């Protein structure tokens, strides 16, 4: 399988969506949160009653406009394959996402990923949604290997690059179609990921994705 070029977080803004589509990537990832009954796409997290959103090195006002998942999907004019990274552990959010996809996604293929697999699997009950189970640490990886071996109806997995080796990737590809990995944000990491056999490259960097696309031609 030709390695997929996956633009990490590019779907968290309309500008990022446009830029990634212009580049010609295969998949555009966005982070989906449910906040006060609304589905939002953003990487930053809420801080309870405090008036800001935050990440490790970033703060933003909680009152700033936030892009909704509906708005993102309705803005797409390119037949984009989205990968929805589900944040949180609320089954109500997964049900809301499934309803929204049924309403506006035109039944085009969509990838659904996350570290809380019950939510991923709930959304993936839609016939055009494909489950991608994510693992960030060795405990999650052990569970993931058991899951795809015993219940193989999973489209793909997404695993931190530091956890991969050639034997693991080859074994997983007996059970799933795609082994994605991140972070792949420079040429050295791209070489490592491809050398291990990963066929889904998740990157924040347009230059790295452009390199991957150029190598495929």
Short mmCIF file of C-alpha atoms in Angstrom, two decimals:
data_model
loop_
_atom_site.label_atom_id
_atom_site.label_comp_id
_atom_site.label_asym_id
_atom_site.label_seq_id
_atom_site.Cartn_x
_atom_site.Cartn_y
_atom_site.Cartn_z
CA UNK A 1 0.00 0.00 0.00
CA UNK A 2 1.27 3.48 -0.88
CA UNK A 3 2.06 5.35 2.36
CA UNK A 4 -0.68 7.82 3.26
CA UNK A 5 0.21 11.47 3.83
CA UNK A 6 -1.82 12.59 6.87
CA UNK A 7 -1.88 16.27 7.82
CA UNK A 8 -1.98 16.37 11.61
CA UNK A 9 -4.34 19.02 13.07
CA UNK A 10 -4.81 20.64 9.65
CA UNK A 11 -8.57 20.28 10.03
CA UNK A 12 -8.60 22.37 13.19
CA UNK A 13 -8.97 25.52 11.07
CA UNK A 14 -10.44 26.36 7.69
CA UNK A 15 -7.11 27.85 6.64
CA UNK A 16 -5.37 24.61 7.57
CA UNK A 17 -7.96 22.61 5.65
CA UNK A 18 -7.39 24.71 2.53
CA UNK A 19 -3.59 24.54 2.80
CA UNK A 20 -3.56 20.76 3.25
CA UNK A 21 -5.90 20.23 0.33
CA UNK A 22 -3.73 22.49 -1.81
CA UNK A 23 -0.70 20.40 -0.87
CA UNK A 24 -2.56 17.27 -1.94
CA UNK A 25 -2.45 15.14 1.19
CA UNK A 26 -4.50 11.97 1.49
CA UNK A 27 -6.05 12.54 4.92
CA UNK A 28 -6.70 15.63 7.05
CA UNK A 29 -6.85 15.10 10.81
CA UNK A 30 -8.80 17.19 13.29
CA UNK A 31 -9.33 16.98 17.05
CA UNK A 32 -13.01 16.74 18.03
CA UNK A 33 -14.20 17.89 21.45
CA UNK A 34 -17.71 18.12 22.83
CA UNK A 35 -18.15 21.30 24.87
CA UNK A 36 -21.51 22.26 26.33
CA UNK A 37 -23.33 20.14 23.79
CA UNK A 38 -21.43 21.50 20.78
CA UNK A 39 -18.91 19.55 18.70
CA UNK A 40 -15.78 21.67 18.25
CA UNK A 41 -12.55 21.05 16.35
CA UNK A 42 -9.48 22.33 18.19
CA UNK A 43 -6.30 21.07 19.79
CA UNK A 44 -6.46 23.37 22.80
CA UNK A 45 -8.25 22.09 25.89
CA UNK A 46 -10.71 23.86 28.15
CA UNK A 47 -9.72 24.74 31.72
CA UNK A 48 -12.98 24.28 33.59
CA UNK A 49 -14.37 27.63 34.76
CA UNK A 50 -11.16 29.50 33.88
CA UNK A 51 -11.47 31.87 30.88
CA UNK A 52 -8.85 30.32 28.63
CA UNK A 53 -7.98 27.32 26.47
CA UNK A 54 -4.58 25.75 26.91
CA UNK A 55 -1.97 23.31 25.69
CA UNK A 56 1.52 22.69 26.96
CA UNK A 57 3.01 25.86 25.45
CA UNK A 58 -0.04 27.81 24.38
CA UNK A 59 -2.91 29.82 25.86
CA UNK A 60 -5.94 31.33 24.13
CA UNK A 61 -9.02 33.18 25.26
CA UNK A 62 -12.02 30.94 25.90
CA UNK A 63 -14.23 33.61 24.34
CA UNK A 64 -12.49 33.45 20.95
CA UNK A 65 -14.57 31.92 18.13
CA UNK A 66 -14.23 28.12 17.87
CA UNK A 67 -14.66 26.12 14.71
CA UNK A 68 -17.50 23.61 14.85
CA UNK A 69 -17.28 20.14 13.33
CA UNK A 70 -20.42 20.84 11.29
CA UNK A 71 -18.86 24.04 9.94
CA UNK A 72 -15.67 22.18 8.99
CA UNK A 73 -17.51 19.40 7.17
CA UNK A 74 -19.81 21.78 5.35
CA UNK A 75 -16.87 23.95 4.26
CA UNK A 76 -15.16 21.06 2.47
CA UNK A 77 -15.25 21.33 -1.32
CA UNK A 78 -12.58 18.74 -2.16
CA UNK A 79 -14.06 15.42 -1.09
CA UNK A 80 -11.56 15.41 1.77
CA UNK A 81 -10.95 12.23 3.70
CA UNK A 82 -11.08 13.43 7.30
CA UNK A 83 -9.67 11.65 10.30
CA UNK A 84 -11.63 12.62 13.40
CA UNK A 85 -9.51 12.24 16.53
CA UNK A 86 -12.09 11.86 19.30
CA UNK A 87 -11.12 13.55 22.55
CA UNK A 88 -12.61 12.62 25.92
CA UNK A 89 -14.51 9.56 27.04
CA UNK A 90 -18.15 10.59 26.61
CA UNK A 91 -20.36 8.17 24.71
CA UNK A 92 -22.79 11.06 24.20
CA UNK A 93 -20.13 12.84 22.12
CA UNK A 94 -19.62 9.75 19.95
CA UNK A 95 -23.36 9.50 19.33
CA UNK A 96 -23.53 13.19 18.43
CA UNK A 97 -20.65 12.76 15.99
CA UNK A 98 -22.36 9.76 14.38
CA UNK A 99 -25.59 11.75 13.97
CA UNK A 100 -23.74 14.70 12.46
CA UNK A 101 -21.86 12.52 9.99
CA UNK A 102 -25.12 10.94 8.94
CA UNK A 103 -26.56 14.41 8.30
CA UNK A 104 -23.72 16.20 6.50
CA UNK A 105 -20.86 13.88 5.52
CA UNK A 106 -22.50 12.66 2.28
CA UNK A 107 -21.53 9.11 3.22
CA UNK A 108 -17.96 9.65 2.04
CA UNK A 109 -15.27 7.60 3.81
CA UNK A 110 -14.15 9.03 7.13
CA UNK A 111 -11.54 7.72 9.55
CA UNK A 112 -12.34 7.80 13.26
CA UNK A 113 -9.50 7.46 15.72
CA UNK A 114 -8.80 7.89 19.41
CA UNK A 115 -7.32 6.38 22.55
CA UNK A 116 -10.77 5.66 24.03
CA UNK A 117 -11.80 2.85 21.74
CA UNK A 118 -15.47 2.42 22.73
CA UNK A 119 -16.21 5.87 21.30
CA UNK A 120 -14.25 5.11 18.14
CA UNK A 121 -16.10 1.84 17.65
CA UNK A 122 -19.48 3.46 18.24
CA UNK A 123 -18.94 6.00 15.46
CA UNK A 124 -17.43 3.30 13.24
CA UNK A 125 -20.76 1.48 13.22
CA UNK A 126 -21.60 3.82 10.35
CA UNK A 127 -20.94 1.86 7.15
CA UNK A 128 -18.61 4.53 5.71
CA UNK A 129 -16.65 5.16 8.93
CA UNK A 130 -13.40 3.27 9.53
CA UNK A 131 -12.01 2.67 13.00
CA UNK A 132 -8.39 3.56 13.78
CA UNK A 133 -7.33 2.59 17.30
CA UNK A 134 -4.59 4.72 18.84
CA UNK A 135 -1.83 3.81 21.32
CA UNK A 136 0.50 6.32 22.98
CA UNK A 137 2.31 4.11 25.52
CA UNK A 138 3.34 0.47 26.00
CA UNK A 139 0.31 -0.43 28.12
CA UNK A 140 -2.03 0.81 25.40
CA UNK A 141 0.08 -0.93 22.76
CA UNK A 142 -0.21 -4.29 24.52
CA UNK A 143 -4.00 -3.91 24.64
CA UNK A 144 -4.08 -2.86 21.01
CA UNK A 145 -2.12 -5.90 19.83
CA UNK A 146 -4.50 -8.19 21.68
CA UNK A 147 -7.54 -6.33 20.35
CA UNK A 148 -6.64 -6.51 16.66
CA UNK A 149 -5.63 -10.16 16.97
CA UNK A 150 -8.80 -11.31 18.72
CA UNK A 151 -11.30 -8.95 17.05
CA UNK A 152 -9.80 -8.06 13.67
CA UNK A 153 -12.59 -5.81 12.34
CA UNK A 154 -10.38 -2.69 12.61
CA UNK A 155 -9.28 -0.62 9.63
CA UNK A 156 -6.09 0.75 11.14
CA UNK A 157 -3.97 1.62 14.13
CA UNK A 158 -2.14 4.80 15.08
CA UNK A 159 0.96 4.28 17.22
CA UNK A 160 3.62 6.63 18.56
CA UNK A 161 6.81 6.28 16.53
CA UNK A 162 8.90 5.48 19.61
CA UNK A 163 6.94 2.25 20.13
CA UNK A 164 7.41 0.79 16.65
CA UNK A 165 9.81 -1.77 15.25
CA UNK A 166 9.78 -3.71 11.98
CA UNK A 167 8.48 -6.93 13.51
CA UNK A 168 5.61 -5.14 15.26
CA UNK A 169 4.57 -3.27 12.10
CA UNK A 170 4.70 -6.41 9.97
CA UNK A 171 2.63 -8.32 12.52
CA UNK A 172 0.00 -5.60 12.75
CA UNK A 173 -0.33 -5.43 8.97
CA UNK A 174 -1.56 -9.02 9.02
CA UNK A 175 -4.65 -7.75 10.87
CA UNK A 176 -5.20 -4.14 9.77
CA UNK A 177 -4.91 -2.23 6.53
CA UNK A 178 -3.03 0.80 7.84
CA UNK A 179 -0.35 1.27 10.49
CA UNK A 180 -0.09 5.01 11.10
CA UNK A 181 2.58 6.67 13.19
CA UNK A 182 3.43 10.06 14.66
CA UNK A 183 5.20 12.40 15.23
CA UNK A 184 6.96 12.47 11.86
CA UNK A 185 8.10 16.07 11.70
CA UNK A 186 11.49 15.93 9.96
CA UNK A 187 13.18 13.97 7.19
CA UNK A 188 15.03 11.70 9.61
CA UNK A 189 11.79 10.64 11.30
CA UNK A 190 10.20 10.09 7.87
CA UNK A 191 13.06 7.77 6.90
CA UNK A 192 12.68 5.85 10.17
CA UNK A 193 8.90 5.48 9.84
CA UNK A 194 9.05 4.29 6.24
CA UNK A 195 11.94 1.98 7.03
CA UNK A 196 9.88 0.29 9.73
CA UNK A 197 7.10 -0.34 7.22
CA UNK A 198 4.52 2.18 8.47
CA UNK A 199 2.06 3.05 5.71
CA UNK A 200 0.42 6.07 7.33
CA UNK A 201 2.62 9.11 8.05
CA UNK A 202 1.15 11.68 10.43
CA UNK A 203 2.96 15.01 10.35
CA UNK A 204 2.48 18.60 11.48
CA UNK A 205 4.99 19.79 8.87
CA UNK A 206 3.89 20.55 5.28
CA UNK A 207 7.49 20.15 4.08
CA UNK A 208 7.63 16.57 5.41
CA UNK A 209 4.30 15.70 3.80
CA UNK A 210 5.51 17.25 0.54
CA UNK A 211 8.64 15.07 0.72
CA UNK A 212 6.50 11.98 1.21
CA UNK A 213 4.28 12.89 -1.74
CA UNK A 214 7.34 13.54 -3.91
CA UNK A 215 8.85 10.16 -3.05
CA UNK A 216 5.65 8.44 -4.21
CA UNK A 217 5.90 9.84 -7.75
#
